[in-house]
Each structure stands twice: as C-alpha cells, then as structure tokens.
Short mmCIF file of C-alpha atoms and ligand atoms in Angstrom, two decimals:
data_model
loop_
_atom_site.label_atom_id
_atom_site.label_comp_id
_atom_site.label_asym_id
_atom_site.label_seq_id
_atom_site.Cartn_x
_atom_site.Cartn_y
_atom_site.Cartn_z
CA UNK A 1 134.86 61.80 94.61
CA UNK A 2 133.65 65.24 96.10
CA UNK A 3 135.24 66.95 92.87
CA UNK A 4 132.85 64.41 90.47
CA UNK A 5 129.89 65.91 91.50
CA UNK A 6 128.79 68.02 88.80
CA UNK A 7 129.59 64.89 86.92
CA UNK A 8 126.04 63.51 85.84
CA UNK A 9 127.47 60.13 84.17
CA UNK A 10 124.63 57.93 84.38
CA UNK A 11 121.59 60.28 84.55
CA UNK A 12 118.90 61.18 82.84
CA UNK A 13 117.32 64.64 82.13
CA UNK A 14 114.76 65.88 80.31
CA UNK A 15 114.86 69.70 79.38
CA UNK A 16 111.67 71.53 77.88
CA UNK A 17 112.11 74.00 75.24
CA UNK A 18 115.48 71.97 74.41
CA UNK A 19 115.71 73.16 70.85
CA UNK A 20 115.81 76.75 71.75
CA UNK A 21 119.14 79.03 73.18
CA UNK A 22 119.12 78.18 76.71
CA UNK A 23 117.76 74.77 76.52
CA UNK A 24 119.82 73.56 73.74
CA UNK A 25 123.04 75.20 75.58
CA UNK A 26 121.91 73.14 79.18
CA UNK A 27 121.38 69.82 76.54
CA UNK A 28 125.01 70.47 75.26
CA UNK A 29 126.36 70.66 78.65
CA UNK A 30 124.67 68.09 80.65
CA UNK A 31 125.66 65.79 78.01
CA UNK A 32 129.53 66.33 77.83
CA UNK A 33 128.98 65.94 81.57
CA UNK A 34 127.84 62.53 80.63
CA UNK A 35 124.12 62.73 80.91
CA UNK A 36 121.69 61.02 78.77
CA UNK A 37 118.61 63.98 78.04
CA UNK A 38 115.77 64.25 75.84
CA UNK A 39 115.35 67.21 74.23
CA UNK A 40 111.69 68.41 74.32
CA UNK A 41 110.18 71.25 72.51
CA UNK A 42 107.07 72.35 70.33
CA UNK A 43 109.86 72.66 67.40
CA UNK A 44 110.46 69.27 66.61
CA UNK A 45 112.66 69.26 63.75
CA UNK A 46 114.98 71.60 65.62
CA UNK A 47 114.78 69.38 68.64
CA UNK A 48 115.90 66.35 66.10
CA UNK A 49 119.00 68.29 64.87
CA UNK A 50 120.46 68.93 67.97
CA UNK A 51 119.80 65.44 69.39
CA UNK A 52 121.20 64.09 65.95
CA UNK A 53 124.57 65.91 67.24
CA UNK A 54 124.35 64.57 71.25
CA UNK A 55 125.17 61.48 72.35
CA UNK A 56 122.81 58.83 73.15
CA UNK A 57 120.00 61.83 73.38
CA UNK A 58 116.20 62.15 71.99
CA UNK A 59 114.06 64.42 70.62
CA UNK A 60 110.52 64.63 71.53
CA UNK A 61 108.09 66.51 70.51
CA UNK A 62 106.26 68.52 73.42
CA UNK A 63 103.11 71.15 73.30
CA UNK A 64 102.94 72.25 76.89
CA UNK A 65 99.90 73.60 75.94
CA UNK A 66 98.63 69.95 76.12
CA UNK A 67 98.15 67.88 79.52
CA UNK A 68 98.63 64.63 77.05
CA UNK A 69 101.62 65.76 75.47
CA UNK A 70 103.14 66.66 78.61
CA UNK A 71 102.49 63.59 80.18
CA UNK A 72 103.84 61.45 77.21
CA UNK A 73 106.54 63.41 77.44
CA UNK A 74 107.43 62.28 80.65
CA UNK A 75 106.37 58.70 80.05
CA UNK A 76 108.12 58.45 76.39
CA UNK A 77 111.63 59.40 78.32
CA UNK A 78 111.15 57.22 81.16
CA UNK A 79 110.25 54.40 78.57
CA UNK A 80 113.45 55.35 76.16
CA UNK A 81 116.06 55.19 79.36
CA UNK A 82 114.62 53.24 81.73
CA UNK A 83 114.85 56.20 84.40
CA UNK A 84 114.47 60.40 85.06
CA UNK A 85 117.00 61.76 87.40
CA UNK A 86 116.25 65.37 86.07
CA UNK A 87 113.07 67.28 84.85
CA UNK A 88 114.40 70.79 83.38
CA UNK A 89 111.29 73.24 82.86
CA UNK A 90 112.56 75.59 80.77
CA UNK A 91 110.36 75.96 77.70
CA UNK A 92 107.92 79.32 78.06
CA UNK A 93 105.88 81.21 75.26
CA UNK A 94 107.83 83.75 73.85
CA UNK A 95 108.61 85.50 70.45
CA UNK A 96 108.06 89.27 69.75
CA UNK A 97 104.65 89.65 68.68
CA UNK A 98 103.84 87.61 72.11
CA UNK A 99 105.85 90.22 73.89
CA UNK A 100 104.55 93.22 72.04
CA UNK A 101 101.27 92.12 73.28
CA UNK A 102 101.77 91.22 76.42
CA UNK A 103 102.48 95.00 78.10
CA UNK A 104 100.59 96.61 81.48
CA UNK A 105 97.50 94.87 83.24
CA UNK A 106 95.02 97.68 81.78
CA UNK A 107 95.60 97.06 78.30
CA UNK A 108 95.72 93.11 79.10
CA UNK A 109 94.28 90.81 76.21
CA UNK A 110 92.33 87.96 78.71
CA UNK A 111 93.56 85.31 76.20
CA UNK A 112 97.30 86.39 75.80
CA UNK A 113 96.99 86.14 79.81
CA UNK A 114 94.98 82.53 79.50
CA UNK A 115 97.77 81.27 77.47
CA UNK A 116 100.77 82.48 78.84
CA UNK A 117 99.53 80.52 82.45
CA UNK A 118 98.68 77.14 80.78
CA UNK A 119 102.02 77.04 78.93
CA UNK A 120 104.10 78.83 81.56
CA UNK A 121 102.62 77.56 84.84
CA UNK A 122 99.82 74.64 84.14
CA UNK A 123 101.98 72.82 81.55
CA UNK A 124 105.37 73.10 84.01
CA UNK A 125 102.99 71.42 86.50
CA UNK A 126 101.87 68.70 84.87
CA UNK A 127 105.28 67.89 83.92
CA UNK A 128 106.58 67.86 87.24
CA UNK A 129 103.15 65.86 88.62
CA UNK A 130 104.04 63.13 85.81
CA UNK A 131 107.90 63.01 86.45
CA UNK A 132 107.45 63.37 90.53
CA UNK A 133 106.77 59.56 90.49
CA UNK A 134 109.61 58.52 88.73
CA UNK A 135 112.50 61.45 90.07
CA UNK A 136 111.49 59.68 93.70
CA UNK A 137 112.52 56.62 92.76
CA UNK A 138 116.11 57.50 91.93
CA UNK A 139 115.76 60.75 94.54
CA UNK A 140 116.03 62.95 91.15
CA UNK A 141 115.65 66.79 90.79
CA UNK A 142 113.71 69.94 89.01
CA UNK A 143 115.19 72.87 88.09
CA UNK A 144 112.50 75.68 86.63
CA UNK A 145 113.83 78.67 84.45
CA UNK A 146 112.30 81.50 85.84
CA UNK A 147 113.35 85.32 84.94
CA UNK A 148 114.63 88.24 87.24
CA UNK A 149 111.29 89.57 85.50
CA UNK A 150 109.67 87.42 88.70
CA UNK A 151 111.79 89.18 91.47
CA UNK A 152 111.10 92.88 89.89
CA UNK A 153 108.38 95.18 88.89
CA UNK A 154 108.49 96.34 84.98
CA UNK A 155 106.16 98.17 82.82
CA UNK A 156 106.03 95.65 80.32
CA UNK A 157 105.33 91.25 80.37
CA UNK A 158 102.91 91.74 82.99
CA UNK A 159 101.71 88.02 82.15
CA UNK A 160 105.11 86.93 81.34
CA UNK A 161 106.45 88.17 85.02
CA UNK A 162 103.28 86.87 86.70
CA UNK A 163 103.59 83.44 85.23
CA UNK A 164 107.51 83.32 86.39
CA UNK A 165 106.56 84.35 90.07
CA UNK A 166 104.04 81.66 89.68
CA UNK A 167 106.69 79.28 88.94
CA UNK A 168 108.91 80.36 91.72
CA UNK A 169 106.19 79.75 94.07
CA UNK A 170 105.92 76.17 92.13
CA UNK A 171 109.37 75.60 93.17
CA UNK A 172 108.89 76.05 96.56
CA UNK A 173 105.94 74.16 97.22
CA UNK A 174 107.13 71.04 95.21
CA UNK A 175 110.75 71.23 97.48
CA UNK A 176 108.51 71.20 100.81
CA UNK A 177 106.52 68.41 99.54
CA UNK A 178 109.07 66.18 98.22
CA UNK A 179 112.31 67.04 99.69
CA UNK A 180 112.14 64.59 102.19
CA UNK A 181 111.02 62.06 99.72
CA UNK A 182 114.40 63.22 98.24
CA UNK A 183 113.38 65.06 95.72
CA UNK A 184 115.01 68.34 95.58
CA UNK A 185 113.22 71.44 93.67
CA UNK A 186 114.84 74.72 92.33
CA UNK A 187 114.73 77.63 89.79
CA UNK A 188 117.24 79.50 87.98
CA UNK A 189 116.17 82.76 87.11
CA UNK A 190 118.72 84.66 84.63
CA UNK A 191 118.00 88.63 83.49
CA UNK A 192 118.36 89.19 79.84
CA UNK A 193 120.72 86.49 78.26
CA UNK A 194 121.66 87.01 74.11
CA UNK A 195 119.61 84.52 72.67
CA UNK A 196 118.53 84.26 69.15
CA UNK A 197 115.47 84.28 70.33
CA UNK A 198 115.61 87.70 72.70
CA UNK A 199 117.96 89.25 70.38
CA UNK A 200 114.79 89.23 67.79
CA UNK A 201 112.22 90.36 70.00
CA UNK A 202 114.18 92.93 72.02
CA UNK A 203 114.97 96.70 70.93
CA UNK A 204 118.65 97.83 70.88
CA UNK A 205 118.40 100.71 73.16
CA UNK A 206 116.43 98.64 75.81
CA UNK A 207 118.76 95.68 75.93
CA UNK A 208 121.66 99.08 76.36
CA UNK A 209 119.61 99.74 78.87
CA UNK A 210 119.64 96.96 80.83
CA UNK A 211 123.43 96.01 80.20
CA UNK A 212 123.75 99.20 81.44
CA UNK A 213 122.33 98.18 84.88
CA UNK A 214 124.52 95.18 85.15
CA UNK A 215 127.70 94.36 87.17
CA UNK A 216 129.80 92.43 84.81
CA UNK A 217 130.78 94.35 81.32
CA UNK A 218 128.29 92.06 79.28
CA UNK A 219 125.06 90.29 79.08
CA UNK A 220 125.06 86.58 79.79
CA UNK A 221 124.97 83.85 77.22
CA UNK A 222 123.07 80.69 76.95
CA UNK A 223 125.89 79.08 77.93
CA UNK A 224 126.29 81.00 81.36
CA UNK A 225 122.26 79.89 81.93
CA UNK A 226 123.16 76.06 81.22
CA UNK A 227 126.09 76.19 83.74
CA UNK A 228 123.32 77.65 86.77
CA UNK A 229 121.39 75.25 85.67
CA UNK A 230 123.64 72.03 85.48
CA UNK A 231 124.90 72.51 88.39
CA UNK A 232 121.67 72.75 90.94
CA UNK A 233 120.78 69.65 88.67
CA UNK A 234 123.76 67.89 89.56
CA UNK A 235 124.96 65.96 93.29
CA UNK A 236 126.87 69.06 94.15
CA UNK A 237 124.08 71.37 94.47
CA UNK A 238 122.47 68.13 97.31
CA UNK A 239 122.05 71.13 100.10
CA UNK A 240 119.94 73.46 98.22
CA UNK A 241 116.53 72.86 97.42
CA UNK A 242 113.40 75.48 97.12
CA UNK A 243 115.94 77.69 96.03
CA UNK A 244 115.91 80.86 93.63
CA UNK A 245 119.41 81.18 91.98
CA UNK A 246 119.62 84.48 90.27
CA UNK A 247 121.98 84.52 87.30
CA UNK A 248 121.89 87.86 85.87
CA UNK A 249 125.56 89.44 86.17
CA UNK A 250 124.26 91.55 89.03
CA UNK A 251 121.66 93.27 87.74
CA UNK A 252 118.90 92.74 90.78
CA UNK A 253 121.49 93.08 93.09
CA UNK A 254 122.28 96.75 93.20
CA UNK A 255 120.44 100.16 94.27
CA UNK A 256 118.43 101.14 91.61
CA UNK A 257 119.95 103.87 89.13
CA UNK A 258 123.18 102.70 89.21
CA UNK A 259 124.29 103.52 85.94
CA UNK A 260 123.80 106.79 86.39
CA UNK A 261 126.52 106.85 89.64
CA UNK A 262 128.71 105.58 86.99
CA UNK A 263 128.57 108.03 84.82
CA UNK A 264 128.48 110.65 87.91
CA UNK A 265 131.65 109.15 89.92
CA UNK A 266 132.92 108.24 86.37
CA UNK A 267 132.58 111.61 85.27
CA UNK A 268 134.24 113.25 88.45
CA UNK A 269 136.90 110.50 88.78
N1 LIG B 1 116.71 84.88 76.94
C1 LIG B 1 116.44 85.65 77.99
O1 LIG B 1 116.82 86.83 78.06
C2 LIG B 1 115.67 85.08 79.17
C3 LIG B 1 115.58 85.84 80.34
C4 LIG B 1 114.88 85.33 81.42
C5 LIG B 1 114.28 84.09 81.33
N2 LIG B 1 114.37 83.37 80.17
C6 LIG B 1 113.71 82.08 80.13
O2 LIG B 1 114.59 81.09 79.64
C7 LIG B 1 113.84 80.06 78.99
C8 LIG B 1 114.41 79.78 77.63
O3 LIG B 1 114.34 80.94 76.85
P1 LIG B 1 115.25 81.22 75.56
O4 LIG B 1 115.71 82.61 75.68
O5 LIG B 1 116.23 80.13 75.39
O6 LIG B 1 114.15 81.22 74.40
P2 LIG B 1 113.92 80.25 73.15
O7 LIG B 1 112.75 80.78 72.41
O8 LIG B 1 115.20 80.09 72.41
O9 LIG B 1 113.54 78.87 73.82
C9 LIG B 1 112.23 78.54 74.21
C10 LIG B 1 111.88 77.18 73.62
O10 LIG B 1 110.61 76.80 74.13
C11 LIG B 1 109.89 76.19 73.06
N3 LIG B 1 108.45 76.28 73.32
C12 LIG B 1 107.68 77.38 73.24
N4 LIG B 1 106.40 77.06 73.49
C13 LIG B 1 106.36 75.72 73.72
C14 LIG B 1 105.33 74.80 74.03
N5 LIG B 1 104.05 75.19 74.10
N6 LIG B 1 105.64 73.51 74.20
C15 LIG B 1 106.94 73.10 74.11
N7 LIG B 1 107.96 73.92 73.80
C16 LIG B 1 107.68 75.22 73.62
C17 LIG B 1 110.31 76.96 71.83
O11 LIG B 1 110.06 76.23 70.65
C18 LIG B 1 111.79 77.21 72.09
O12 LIG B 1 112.61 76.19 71.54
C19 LIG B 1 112.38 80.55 78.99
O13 LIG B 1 111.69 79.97 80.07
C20 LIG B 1 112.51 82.04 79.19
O14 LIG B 1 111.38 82.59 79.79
C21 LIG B 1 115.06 83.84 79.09
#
C-alpha cells in the first residue's frame, strides 16, 4: 500500500499552462500514474493535441489574465469529473520579448510589471480561491511552479522573480489556512530547465553559464520538473505542506563562484 502512493488512480488534476514544456511533461506523467487532468492553457489548440493523446483528459482553454476564465476553469473541470483532487499553477507569462523587457527595477516598464502580477500572482489566486472549495472536500492539494529566480537576486526578470516570491509567499499562507482543513499547499521551484520555450528566449553563453553553476553534469528537463511536481501532488508527499522544493540540480545550493574552484582545483588536480 505504502509503495502506491505516488499512484494517483482516481484523481483529478488540473495543471495551468498544460500545453507548454513543463506542464505538458507533469500532464503526461500524472496520467500514466492514472490521473484524470485537464489541461489548461491560453494555447488552446495545443492544449487539445496533447489531451487528444491522454487518457480520459481535457483541454480547456484558460486566460489567467481573466478572473472569469479562471474561475470557469475551475468550475468546467469540477463539472467534467465530478471532483478536483489537484490544482497545478504552473502557467506564467513568458516568451523572449517579455523577458527582454522585463530587466532591472530602474528601467521597469509599469505595465510589463502590471501584467506580469495579474497573470503570475492574481490569476494563480483566483484559481486556488475557486478550487479551495472543492480540493476540501476530497482533502486535495496545490502545487505552484515557482523559479530559483524567487530564492536569488539577478540582474535581470526583476518582475518575473518578484511575482515568483509572491507566489511562494502564496503557498505558505494558503498551507496555514487550509492545512488543517486538509488541504495541503506547496511549490516547486526548478532553475533553468531545457524547454522549447527557454531554449528560444535564452542566450547560449548564459544558459553555459548557469550549467556551469550546477551540481549534476546537465540542465534539467521538463520531465525532471513533472516528477517534483507529481510527487508533492501525490499521498506520498501527505507530511509536507507550505513547502518550497527546489529542483535545480544544485545550483542554489552551493557557495557562490563555484565554477571557478573547478576550474582552479581542476586545474591543479
Ligand atoms: N523553463 C525554465 O527554465 C523554468 C525555470 C523556472 C521556472 N519555470 C516556470 O515553469 C512554468 C512552466 O514554464 P515552461 O518553461 O514550461 O514554459 P512554457 O512557455 O512552455 O509554458 C507556459 C505555458 O503557460 C501558458 N500561458 C501563458 N500565459 C497564459 C495565460 N495568461 N493563461 C493561461 N496560460 C498561459 C503558455 O501558453 C504555455 O503553454 C512557468 O511557471 C515558469 O515560470 C520555468
């Protein structure tokens, strides 16, 4: 029984931005562990492919943007499968010409900041105000993709980072709330994972740079994201709520410079 616990036969998730790298590779996963999700994202015919390949999931469309869409969302799922057992949050404006904008507080465009907030933080709220009812009843979970962006200072996605801390702080407040209700609340925050979508917006030599700075010898997948993510989703991760799991092969978890000791001890060795 104890070993079934990542199991999630019988549940039901919903996971924003579902048509994108790390949503459609938690969608893929949760469902061969015999979850039911809908797939929720601004990109509707994408979402509608991937559902098209899932068993017994949806596609919705969602604009987080949008306090109606959110909520229909939310009440569309819960009218498809009869239940919610797990609210992913993972959808979050990105792209490169959003990131190319979005660099250090002085040169901040008010409503690149406006936006990133109502999609990032305001729409993730609403979604978890209009699923709260409904993960109670079947003492359900939320898991919120964060970044390591949140945890560390950078001189670039000053919004972006801002918007993640916001979330983390989300997290938190939505675990004390509701845990005893049940309800457990958590975030996953992975450094840079190879996603279509990153690998167009992000230069070569900075993503050398920061696989430079990590522990393991490459950067994480989508696929290592999903697993982080299933399993504080799932009955094994029952303990941990209001919790922060880092998934970024290491990379906040050492002094800083440490590439360069490599290349000093590696050097001298
Ligand atoms: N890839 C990385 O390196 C990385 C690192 C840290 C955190 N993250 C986080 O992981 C999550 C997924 O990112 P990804 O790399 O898979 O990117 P992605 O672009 O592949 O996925 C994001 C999805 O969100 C959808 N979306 C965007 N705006 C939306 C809106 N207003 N309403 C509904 N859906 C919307 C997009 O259509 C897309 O399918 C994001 O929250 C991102 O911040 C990613």
């Amino acid at each position: 029984m104890a070993g079934d616990a990542i199991r999630m036969d019988g549940k039901v998730a919903i996971i924003t931005g579902g048509a994108g790298g790390i949503g459609g590779a938690t969608a893929r996963l949760m469902t061969a562990r015999g979850a039911r999700v809908a797939i929720a994202d601004i990109m509707l015919d994408r979402a509608e492919a991937l559902a098209g390949e899932l068993d017994g999931a949806i596609a919705i469309h969602l604009d987080l943007e949008s306090e109606a869409s959110t909520q229909a969302m939310v009440a569309t799922t819960v009218q498809h499968f009869g239940r919610l057992d797990v609210l992913h949050n993972n959808a979050a404006l990105l792209g490169p010409e959003i990131a190319q904008n979005d660099g250090d507080v002085e040169h901040m465009d008010t409503a690149l900041w406006d936006r990133t907030f109502a999609i990032n933080v305001r729409g993730t709220m609403v979604a978890c105000r209009s699923a709260l009812p409904h993960l109670r009843e079947v003492r359900g979970n939320i898991v919120n993709t964060v970044s390591n962006l949140a945890l560390q200072g950078h001189m670039i996605q000053a919004a972006y980072s801002s918007s993640k801390a916001a979330l983390i702080q989300l997290t938190r407040a939505i675990a004390a709330s509701h845990g005893k209700a049940g309800v457990r609340c958590n975030a996953v925050a992975p450094g840079m994972t190879m996603t279509p979508a990153l690998l167009e917006a992000f230069p070569v030599p900075l993503r050398q740079a920061v696989e430079d700075e990590t522990l393991r010898d490459q950067l994480g997948v989508a696929e290592d994201i999903a697993e982080a993510v299933a399993f504080l989703a799932s009955d094994a991760a029952r303990n941990i709520t209001g919790e922060v799991l880092v998934c970024d092969g290491g990379g906040t978890a050492h002094v800083p410079g440490i590439s360069r000791f490599r290349t000093f001890f590696g050097e001298h060795a």
